[in-house]
Amino acid sequence: MKKSQLSIRMTLLIMVGTLTLLIAVLVGNRVYKSLEHYEQAERLKQGISVINALYAANKNLSQARASTLSIMYSNPDVAEPLYQDLLNNRKAVDSALATAFTGLSDQGDAKANGSLNQLKHKYNVLLKRRAQIDVELNLPLASRNPDVTNKFFEENTALIAEIQDFILIYSRSFQGIDATISQHMIFEYFVWDLAEYSGEEYAIIGQMLAETKYPTQRQRELLSFLRARIEYGWAILRKFALNEELAEQLFPLMEEASTQYFFTFDQVSELFYGNNPVGAQASYPISSTLWLGMSAQAVDSLLVLQNEILSEIQHRADKIEIDAKREIMLSGLIFLCAFGISFYSWFIIAYRVARPVNSMVDALYKATHENIFEIPTIRYQHEEIGKLLHVLRVFQHNAQKMKESNEELERFAFLAAHDLKSPLRAVDNISQWLEEDLEAILPAASKIHLDELRKRIRLMDKMLDDTLEYARVDAKIDSHANNKVSGKDLITEIVGLIDLPPGFTIITGDTLAQLQVQKLPLQQVLYNLINNAVKHHDKNQGTVHVDAVENSTEFIFSVQDDGAGIDPQFHQKIFQMFQTLQPRDRSKGRGMGLAMVRKIIIANGGTISLESAVGAGALFRFTWPK
């Protein structure tokens, strides 16, 4: 079965294509990762927007809680400015949560959906409680229900805690994007925890200032718990800040916030944490309105710290996005450059290298197989292609000279054979005339001599014919087209031309199938080899094996006999003209058969070899190009 082979052009194009594909894969992978980073940055920025809105909601919920507790226990003249602050805080809460909910609906985070539904539920509960608070505020101070206030405090605090829990769950999906951002988010969470405990504390104290009562036992326990959590929170926050990249920026802000907080709360600590009568009426040196302002500033100093972290997270997210955009642009530029270089390489290989080479190869193929030699027109003749084209022109020139030389040699051989045959025929005629004229007186020995003379003349005539045939081998080969011929049918025709003795057998190999070859030259070669094997056999019976195998470029024929064999010292001699291994008067041939075989094979671009030894038969192998 014939194996298909890729052309040099196709091989080079496949190599360039593979290299281009490899570059595309590498650059594409880089672009993919950059796009992934860009999408992460976009998702992170959206997440930061949601988290910022939730923290803003918590901040205003904390302030609204403190204002509500103070208003519920204050006279209308005192409560009026606080009520305006409360309304502003409520609007800010509603706006911040609306922003957060919109951002969350756009993202569709399935993991946070459960917690989000719980958050919305608690928000709706708080909205209903707001309405009750507003109803209570329209009542006289003495008629207001303290249970409504307590439930509001609990539900407001529960909503703040739910938002904080939601932030913790929601932010986990972003913490894997960047380790520094993850650390910042955790630190930010701790800061808000501390701010929330502080907010609860100042809300309770604001309520007591508005009531002008000392804390109840429950309030005292809650304040002690909150103070312990706050002090512990500050200790944890300081240790955690040591590992922060922003330590140099955060420590001054932390110290300022800590100083302001403890200074503010320490001023009233004795009033609320001392051994005062539980729940008794009190006279405080500070009003609830003034207290809310002071405590709000103290808590705001913590929120400044939180805002600094939020700002850094936003800055880092922007940096990730910018780096990703830059990486995408750079990767795209690299890809375009690689694609351009690959396309140019394809153009060079296909049109400026492979096409000229193919044109020259086709020209050589036609010259060797069809005897048509035309130099192709090549547009781009750079150094290497120009050299090849020069070699091709030299080859054409030499081939033309050789053709002219062969034609001249053929004419010379024809003329020489013709001119030599004329005297030979004259001598033959004269010998016959002498024998006829002198028949009566010519001695018997003279007649024998005249017969021998005529035999030598006929032998000389055949040798001249062989010489002429040998000289015309190239011309005959060029004149034959490739005809599709069956190997077995070809051997059958050859056997029919040979006077095959009864004891001889010609065996054809199974692999000798359909061959695309020039029939007449191959027939002449096989005829001579098979005929020699039979004619020079040393026995009355014998076997000749004829077979052929095929590869991608040629057929390999073999003709093997079981005759007397040929001494290795004569393996080269037998292929020369008029060379026989026996004296000419005893030889069955004139020594031209193998010389003719060799010349035909070489003229067709093949080679012939002999494997033989005395008594071991002979094996002739020759190649026949496709």
XYZ file of C-alpha atoms in Angstrom:
626
model
C 0.000 0.000 0.000
C 1.382 3.343 -1.006
C 2.153 5.594 1.943
C 1.280 9.250 1.555
C 4.046 11.688 2.419
C 3.736 15.342 3.296
C 5.469 17.820 1.054
C 8.229 20.021 2.433
C 5.944 23.037 2.157
C 3.169 21.309 4.053
C 5.642 20.098 6.683
C 7.008 23.618 7.182
C 3.522 25.099 7.290
C 2.452 22.504 9.854
C 5.524 23.357 11.950
C 4.764 27.081 11.773
C 1.093 26.389 12.427
C 1.947 24.256 15.448
C 4.252 26.973 16.766
C 1.519 29.563 16.200
C -0.991 27.359 17.976
C 1.422 26.881 20.887
C 1.946 30.648 21.161
C -1.809 31.191 20.899
C -2.418 28.664 23.684
C 0.215 30.233 25.952
C -0.903 33.796 25.263
C -4.549 32.736 25.361
C -4.006 31.166 28.758
C -2.382 34.392 29.900
C -5.298 36.422 28.521
C -7.752 34.020 30.150
C -6.082 34.454 33.532
C -5.998 38.216 33.038
C -9.694 38.237 32.171
C -10.322 36.107 35.225
C -8.413 38.626 37.367
C -10.339 41.464 35.740
C -13.668 39.761 36.435
C -12.550 39.110 40.013
C -11.635 42.775 40.387
C -15.017 43.842 39.000
C -16.800 41.391 41.284
C -14.672 42.580 44.192
C -15.531 46.218 43.485
C -19.228 45.369 43.358
C -18.847 43.426 46.587
C -17.022 46.313 48.239
C -19.856 48.613 47.162
C -22.375 46.280 48.819
C -20.256 45.917 51.975
C -19.770 49.690 52.203
C -23.535 50.172 51.911
C -24.144 47.580 54.642
C -21.607 49.205 56.969
C -23.243 52.578 56.272
C -26.612 51.036 57.153
C -25.163 49.656 60.389
C -23.646 53.016 61.297
C -26.978 54.795 60.843
C -28.863 51.982 62.583
C -26.553 52.439 65.570
C -27.133 56.203 65.607
C -30.896 55.759 65.109
C -30.957 53.318 68.026
C -29.236 55.801 70.348
C -31.470 58.670 69.194
C -34.650 56.612 69.612
C -33.781 55.552 73.165
C -33.052 59.155 74.154
C -36.152 60.565 72.426
C -38.504 58.050 74.018
C -37.522 59.322 77.492
C -37.083 63.037 76.700
C -39.452 65.984 76.774
C -40.629 67.268 73.378
C -38.489 70.417 73.553
C -35.363 68.291 74.071
C -36.436 65.547 71.657
C -37.159 67.791 68.658
C -33.544 68.164 67.358
C -32.875 64.501 68.122
C -35.965 63.525 66.150
C -34.632 65.291 63.055
C -31.382 63.338 63.425
C -33.452 60.156 63.796
C -35.337 60.819 60.575
C -32.076 61.474 58.743
C -30.620 58.247 60.130
C -33.690 56.294 59.042
C -33.463 57.678 55.497
C -29.766 56.832 55.385
C -30.504 53.269 56.587
C -33.234 52.754 53.982
C -31.061 54.177 51.194
C -28.007 52.119 52.160
C -29.968 48.865 52.420
C -31.725 49.569 49.094
C -28.305 50.050 47.473
C -27.017 46.843 49.055
C -30.079 44.806 48.049
C -29.863 46.079 44.456
C -26.182 45.159 44.258
C -26.874 41.717 45.700
C -29.708 41.046 43.251
C -27.400 41.944 40.337
C -24.734 39.521 41.548
C -27.059 36.655 42.469
C -24.809 35.142 45.137
C -26.503 31.804 45.953
C -24.398 31.155 49.072
C -25.561 34.379 50.750
C -29.233 34.073 49.766
C -30.309 32.325 52.973
C -28.672 34.900 55.206
C -29.989 37.697 52.986
C -33.581 36.507 53.385
C -33.112 36.449 57.154
C -31.675 39.973 57.009
C -34.643 41.258 54.982
C -37.033 39.641 57.424
C -35.444 41.378 60.406
C -35.415 44.657 58.497
C -39.170 44.356 57.856
C -39.719 43.615 61.555
C -37.773 46.761 62.434
C -39.837 48.831 59.986
C -42.996 47.774 61.787
C -41.381 48.620 65.102
C -40.516 52.076 63.754
C -44.196 52.712 63.135
C -44.962 51.788 66.741
C -42.199 54.121 67.935
C -43.718 56.978 65.931
C -47.112 56.278 67.497
C -45.543 56.268 70.956
C -43.773 59.579 70.292
C -47.145 61.227 69.707
C -48.209 60.251 73.231
C -47.360 62.177 76.385
C -44.077 61.156 77.943
C -45.733 59.479 80.911
C -48.013 57.393 78.642
C -45.262 55.887 76.513
C -44.809 52.107 76.731
C -41.228 51.187 77.766
C -41.718 47.655 76.345
C -41.924 49.118 72.831
C -38.613 50.896 73.443
C -36.955 47.745 74.782
C -38.207 45.660 71.859
C -36.992 48.308 69.433
C -33.554 48.193 71.068
C -33.442 44.397 70.780
C -34.714 44.285 67.177
C -32.436 47.119 66.054
C -29.433 45.417 67.673
C -30.488 42.071 66.150
C -30.633 43.661 62.675
C -27.153 45.170 63.145
C -25.852 41.740 64.221
C -27.590 40.082 61.234
C -26.006 42.578 58.846
C -22.632 41.937 60.445
C -23.083 38.154 60.085
C -24.162 38.614 56.486
C -21.058 40.717 55.752
C -18.906 37.936 57.216
C -20.541 35.272 55.010
C -20.692 37.472 51.916
C -17.073 38.629 52.138
C -15.703 35.066 52.215
C -16.117 34.744 48.446
C -13.811 37.749 47.969
C -11.153 36.811 50.482
C -9.684 34.200 48.119
C -9.030 36.806 45.425
C -6.255 38.577 47.284
C -4.608 37.689 50.622
C -4.073 41.330 51.580
C -7.693 42.215 50.871
C -8.760 39.223 52.942
C -6.667 40.486 55.868
C -8.079 43.999 55.476
C -11.659 42.686 55.482
C -11.108 40.689 58.671
C -9.527 43.726 60.343
C -12.427 45.870 59.170
C -14.862 43.353 60.675
C -13.088 43.572 64.051
C -13.200 47.376 63.933
C -16.945 47.354 63.342
C -17.488 44.821 66.137
C -15.719 47.224 68.458
C -17.753 50.160 67.108
C -21.016 48.233 67.623
C -20.237 47.400 71.252
C -19.396 51.076 71.762
C -22.634 52.105 70.025
C -24.717 49.862 72.278
C -22.964 51.313 75.304
C -23.532 54.947 74.401
C -27.198 54.209 73.435
C -27.911 52.732 76.877
C -26.133 55.616 78.613
C -28.098 58.085 76.470
C -31.347 56.432 77.574
C -30.362 56.754 81.267
C -29.420 60.410 80.764
C -32.804 61.049 79.171
C -34.611 59.202 81.993
C -32.407 60.903 84.651
C -32.159 57.590 86.440
C -29.307 55.432 87.587
C -28.927 52.156 85.660
C -31.086 49.219 86.621
C -29.435 45.948 87.570
C -29.986 44.604 84.070
C -28.534 47.754 82.487
C -25.565 47.679 84.856
C -24.781 44.054 83.911
C -25.142 44.843 80.219
C -22.858 47.890 80.504
C -20.225 45.834 82.344
C -20.411 43.171 79.658
C -20.066 45.757 76.898
C -17.145 47.510 78.622
C -15.308 44.170 78.985
C -15.910 43.353 75.295
C -14.705 46.811 74.273
C -11.473 46.602 76.267
C -10.829 43.073 75.007
C -11.630 44.209 71.459
C -9.085 47.008 71.640
C -6.401 44.548 72.801
C -7.188 42.130 69.948
C -7.304 44.978 67.440
C -3.834 46.220 68.415
C -2.320 42.727 68.080
C -4.032 42.113 64.770
C -2.852 45.469 63.416
C 0.777 44.361 63.870
C 0.362 41.970 60.903
C -1.377 44.522 58.719
C 0.436 46.034 55.739
C -1.152 49.337 56.765
C 0.249 49.208 60.320
C 2.095 52.529 59.942
C -1.076 54.237 58.727
C -3.470 52.510 61.126
C -1.630 52.851 64.438
C -1.920 56.672 64.641
C -5.632 56.449 63.803
C -6.121 53.657 66.325
C -4.396 55.614 69.063
C -6.459 58.703 68.276
C -9.699 56.685 68.307
C -8.715 54.894 71.509
C -7.798 58.142 73.256
C -11.008 59.875 72.240
C -13.205 56.912 73.166
C -11.752 56.260 76.599
C -11.540 59.981 77.370
C -15.237 60.405 76.536
C -16.531 57.376 78.379
C -14.193 57.707 81.351
C -15.726 61.113 82.090
C -19.061 59.496 82.956
C -17.871 56.062 84.044
C -18.257 56.838 87.756
C -21.840 57.944 87.189
C -22.884 54.696 85.579
C -20.401 52.148 86.887
C -20.167 53.363 90.492
C -22.094 52.188 93.570
C -25.190 54.255 92.920
C -28.729 53.232 93.919
C -30.121 50.857 91.304
C -32.813 52.523 89.166
C -33.072 55.574 91.439
C -33.616 59.083 90.205
C -30.378 60.864 89.310
C -29.158 64.309 88.460
C -26.511 64.201 85.731
C -24.168 67.067 84.849
C -24.619 66.336 81.125
C -27.713 66.188 78.934
C -28.597 63.282 76.674
C -28.290 65.540 73.615
C -24.773 66.615 74.549
C -23.872 63.044 75.384
C -25.067 61.721 72.033
C -22.930 64.296 70.264
C -19.810 63.466 72.294
C -20.238 59.694 72.077
C -21.015 59.868 68.369
C -17.673 61.628 67.822
C -15.904 58.909 69.828
C -17.495 56.139 67.769
C -16.907 58.111 64.563
C -13.186 58.051 65.327
C -13.431 54.252 65.092
C -15.366 54.526 61.857
C -12.601 56.764 60.456
C -10.294 53.808 61.036
C -12.768 51.564 59.258
C -13.082 54.019 56.359
C -9.299 54.019 55.982
C -9.355 50.249 55.587
C -12.293 50.415 53.170
C -10.420 52.991 51.131
C -7.349 50.754 50.996
C -9.457 47.760 49.943
C -11.007 49.884 47.185
C -7.562 51.084 46.116
C -6.236 47.532 45.990
C -9.250 46.351 43.988
C -8.672 49.214 41.537
C -5.023 48.187 41.277
C -5.986 44.569 40.529
C -8.365 45.831 37.848
C -5.761 48.150 36.303
C -3.107 45.411 36.365
C -5.559 42.995 34.756
C -6.413 45.525 32.011
C -2.721 46.156 31.408
C -2.070 42.417 31.282
C -4.933 41.907 28.823
C -3.625 44.685 26.578
C -0.055 43.383 26.769
C -1.143 39.805 26.104
C -3.312 40.965 23.225
C -0.392 42.916 21.773
C 1.891 39.894 22.139
C -0.738 37.717 20.474
C -1.156 40.155 17.583
C 2.622 40.372 17.133
C 2.952 36.583 17.266
C 0.067 36.217 14.824
C 1.635 38.789 12.500
C 5.018 37.066 12.630
C 3.381 33.677 12.050
C 1.350 35.027 9.130
C 4.472 36.570 7.631
C 6.316 33.267 8.135
C 3.475 31.455 6.400
C 3.711 33.898 3.520
C 7.502 33.543 3.272
C 7.381 29.737 3.415
C 4.388 29.309 1.128
C 5.125 31.955 -1.506
C 8.800 32.861 -1.314
C 10.364 29.521 -0.398
C 8.076 26.550 -0.953
C 6.449 27.764 -4.182
C 9.770 28.477 -5.979
C 11.242 25.201 -4.695
C 8.144 23.284 -5.823
C 8.341 24.949 -9.229
C 11.961 23.864 -9.605
C 11.181 20.354 -8.350
C 8.331 20.090 -10.871
C 10.686 21.272 -13.602
C 13.233 18.595 -12.654
C 10.496 15.960 -12.474
C 9.293 16.818 -15.979
C 12.875 16.826 -17.196
C 13.564 13.336 -15.830
C 10.173 11.723 -16.503
C 8.741 13.554 -19.509
C 11.932 14.882 -21.126
C 10.504 18.419 -20.962
C 12.880 20.912 -19.396
C 11.456 24.383 -18.770
C 12.930 26.857 -16.283
C 10.061 28.214 -14.139
C 9.471 31.937 -13.758
C 10.272 32.850 -10.154
C 9.351 36.300 -8.896
C 11.293 36.335 -5.625
C 14.909 35.306 -6.138
C 16.577 35.873 -2.788
C 19.995 34.399 -2.054
C 19.214 30.697 -1.557
C 16.438 30.478 -4.169
C 18.634 32.408 -6.604
C 21.446 29.889 -6.123
C 19.060 26.983 -6.686
C 17.721 28.655 -9.815
C 21.278 29.144 -11.064
C 22.012 25.450 -10.437
C 18.820 24.565 -12.314
C 19.889 26.677 -15.289
C 23.314 25.023 -15.258
C 21.585 21.645 -15.079
C 19.359 22.601 -18.016
C 22.380 23.744 -19.998
C 24.288 20.534 -19.243
C 21.225 18.414 -19.985
C 20.792 20.169 -23.315
C 24.474 19.632 -24.145
C 24.191 15.971 -23.137
C 21.086 15.576 -25.267
C 22.852 17.106 -28.237
C 25.891 14.917 -27.546
C 23.720 11.790 -27.379
C 21.977 12.742 -30.597
C 25.367 13.288 -32.237
C 26.613 9.974 -30.856
C 23.508 8.212 -32.137
C 24.009 9.737 -35.594
C 27.669 8.756 -35.481
C 26.818 5.195 -34.410
C 24.209 4.938 -37.143
C 26.572 6.264 -39.801
C 29.463 4.190 -38.524
C 27.352 1.036 -38.476
C 25.987 1.832 -41.943
C 29.429 2.614 -43.369
C 30.931 -0.536 -41.817
C 28.084 -2.748 -42.978
C 28.588 -1.799 -46.636
C 32.156 -3.261 -46.859
C 31.022 -6.292 -44.851
C 28.205 -6.964 -47.312
C 30.669 -6.508 -50.188
C 33.089 -9.012 -48.649
C 30.189 -11.436 -48.050
C 29.057 -11.088 -51.667
C 32.582 -11.523 -53.018
C 33.077 -14.698 -50.947
C 29.859 -16.121 -52.380
C 30.848 -15.174 -55.923
C 34.277 -16.777 -55.513
C 32.712 -19.996 -54.233
C 30.247 -20.039 -57.129
C 32.848 -19.207 -59.824
C 35.507 -21.590 -58.543
C 33.186 -24.339 -57.355
C 34.719 -26.914 -59.728
C 38.322 -26.333 -58.774
C 37.935 -24.961 -55.203
C 39.427 -27.299 -52.577
C 37.190 -28.457 -49.706
C 39.392 -26.674 -47.156
C 38.913 -23.391 -49.020
C 35.132 -23.845 -48.960
C 35.319 -24.335 -45.192
C 37.375 -21.161 -44.886
C 34.885 -19.224 -46.987
C 31.979 -20.480 -44.797
C 33.871 -19.429 -41.655
C 34.515 -16.033 -43.246
C 30.820 -15.519 -43.932
C 29.950 -16.575 -40.319
C 32.371 -13.987 -38.974
C 30.884 -11.389 -41.278
C 27.337 -12.147 -40.019
C 28.601 -12.007 -36.396
C 30.207 -8.667 -37.114
C 26.950 -7.474 -38.664
C 24.974 -8.431 -35.529
C 27.569 -6.738 -33.331
C 27.131 -3.570 -35.332
C 23.346 -3.859 -34.842
C 23.901 -4.307 -31.095
C 26.143 -1.257 -31.019
C 23.524 0.808 -32.784
C 20.811 -0.481 -30.440
C 22.963 0.304 -27.396
C 23.559 3.858 -28.625
C 19.837 4.416 -29.140
C 18.728 3.253 -25.660
C 18.221 6.794 -24.276
C 16.195 7.935 -27.258
C 13.932 4.898 -27.068
C 13.304 5.344 -23.363
C 12.376 9.008 -23.795
C 9.863 8.104 -26.485
C 7.851 5.678 -24.311
C 5.085 6.891 -22.023
C 4.217 5.265 -18.735
C 1.605 2.594 -19.421
C -0.135 0.799 -16.586
C 0.932 -2.797 -16.883
C 0.376 -5.898 -14.731
C 3.597 -7.488 -13.512
C 2.284 -11.024 -13.945
C 0.975 -10.299 -17.450
C 4.339 -8.767 -18.349
C 6.199 -11.935 -17.262
C 3.720 -14.084 -19.206
C 4.470 -12.076 -22.377
C 8.228 -12.413 -21.812
C 8.028 -16.192 -21.300
C 6.139 -16.408 -24.579
C 9.091 -14.743 -26.353
C 11.678 -17.106 -24.854
C 12.349 -20.571 -26.246
C 11.809 -22.120 -22.808
C 13.101 -25.708 -22.538
C 10.642 -28.261 -21.088
C 12.525 -28.672 -17.789
C 12.484 -24.978 -16.849
C 9.927 -23.139 -14.693
C 9.363 -19.390 -14.293
C 7.849 -18.515 -10.869
C 6.246 -15.119 -10.333
C 6.074 -13.664 -6.794
C 2.724 -12.840 -5.187
C 3.705 -9.212 -4.617
C 4.133 -8.537 -8.326
C 0.859 -6.626 -8.713
C -0.225 -3.640 -10.794
C 2.797 -1.494 -11.634
C 2.862 1.992 -13.162
C 5.987 1.640 -15.322
C 7.229 2.072 -18.865
C 6.343 -1.299 -20.340
C 8.820 -1.685 -23.214
C 12.083 -0.749 -21.394
C 11.151 -2.912 -18.384
C 10.116 -5.754 -20.686
C 13.505 -5.604 -22.429
C 15.360 -5.699 -19.081
C 13.373 -8.631 -17.682
C 13.539 -10.467 -21.008
C 17.370 -10.291 -21.064
C 17.734 -11.332 -17.408
C 15.287 -14.262 -17.651
C 16.668 -15.337 -21.038
C 20.250 -15.263 -19.673
C 19.194 -17.315 -16.637
C 17.738 -19.997 -18.930
C 20.358 -19.831 -21.701
C 23.397 -20.013 -19.419
C 21.982 -22.608 -16.999
C 24.307 -25.572 -16.456
C 21.514 -28.151 -16.169
C 18.678 -29.398 -18.337
C 16.116 -28.198 -15.835
C 15.930 -25.235 -13.532
C 13.800 -22.582 -11.861
C 13.794 -18.815 -12.265
C 12.064 -16.665 -9.577
C 10.841 -13.202 -10.585
C 9.469 -10.857 -7.922
C 9.074 -7.161 -7.047
C 8.498 -5.070 -3.928
C 7.418 -1.440 -3.675
C 8.372 1.496 -1.484
C 7.443 5.161 -1.605
C 9.790 6.068 -4.465
C 10.606 2.950 -6.492
C 10.034 -0.702 -7.353
C 12.718 -3.259 -6.510
C 12.776 -6.225 -8.918
C 14.650 -9.476 -8.426
C 15.468 -12.281 -10.887
C 17.014 -15.366 -9.275
C 18.077 -18.653 -10.838
C 19.575 -21.895 -9.522
C 22.259 -22.208 -12.196
C 26.048 -22.475 -12.086
C 26.531 -19.041 -10.558
C 29.112 -16.360 -11.372
C 32.496 -15.911 -9.755
C 32.549 -12.596 -7.786
C 35.644 -11.458 -9.715
C 33.516 -11.203 -12.869
C 30.555 -9.353 -11.320
C 31.609 -6.034 -12.887
C 32.942 -7.452 -16.159
C 29.644 -9.036 -17.236
C 27.981 -5.602 -17.448
C 30.518 -4.333 -20.006
C 29.970 -4.380 -23.785
C 30.949 -7.541 -25.681
C 32.141 -9.279 -22.513
C 31.409 -13.000 -22.036
C 32.698 -15.518 -19.525
C 33.476 -18.041 -22.316
C 35.554 -17.799 -25.500
C 33.586 -16.042 -28.208
C 33.537 -19.097 -30.484
C 31.874 -21.138 -27.688
C 29.693 -18.439 -26.168
C 25.940 -18.546 -26.696
C 25.760 -14.759 -26.806
C 27.663 -11.720 -27.974
C 28.154 -10.100 -24.527
C 25.666 -7.268 -25.061
C 22.619 -8.450 -23.066
C 23.686 -7.377 -19.562
C 25.387 -4.240 -20.913
C 22.078 -3.308 -22.535
C 20.203 -4.149 -19.304
C 22.501 -1.966 -17.230
C 22.233 0.987 -19.618
C 18.415 0.807 -19.770
C 18.161 0.658 -15.967
C 20.578 3.566 -15.464
C 18.793 5.592 -18.150
C 15.577 5.124 -16.184
C 17.236 6.340 -12.966
C 17.713 2.927 -11.338
C 20.587 0.707 -10.237
C 21.433 -2.980 -10.686
C 23.437 -5.357 -8.502
C 24.430 -9.016 -8.555
C 24.667 -11.534 -5.723
C 26.253 -14.785 -6.825
C 28.976 -17.319 -6.234
C 30.170 -20.340 -8.216
C 27.647 -23.171 -7.863
C 25.132 -21.042 -5.920
C 23.032 -19.552 -8.715
C 22.668 -15.835 -9.415
C 20.411 -13.128 -8.014
C 20.030 -9.899 -9.996
C 18.340 -6.991 -8.203
C 17.493 -3.715 -9.876
C 15.493 -0.642 -8.905
C 12.939 1.046 -11.128
C 11.831 4.546 -10.061
C 8.121 5.339 -10.062
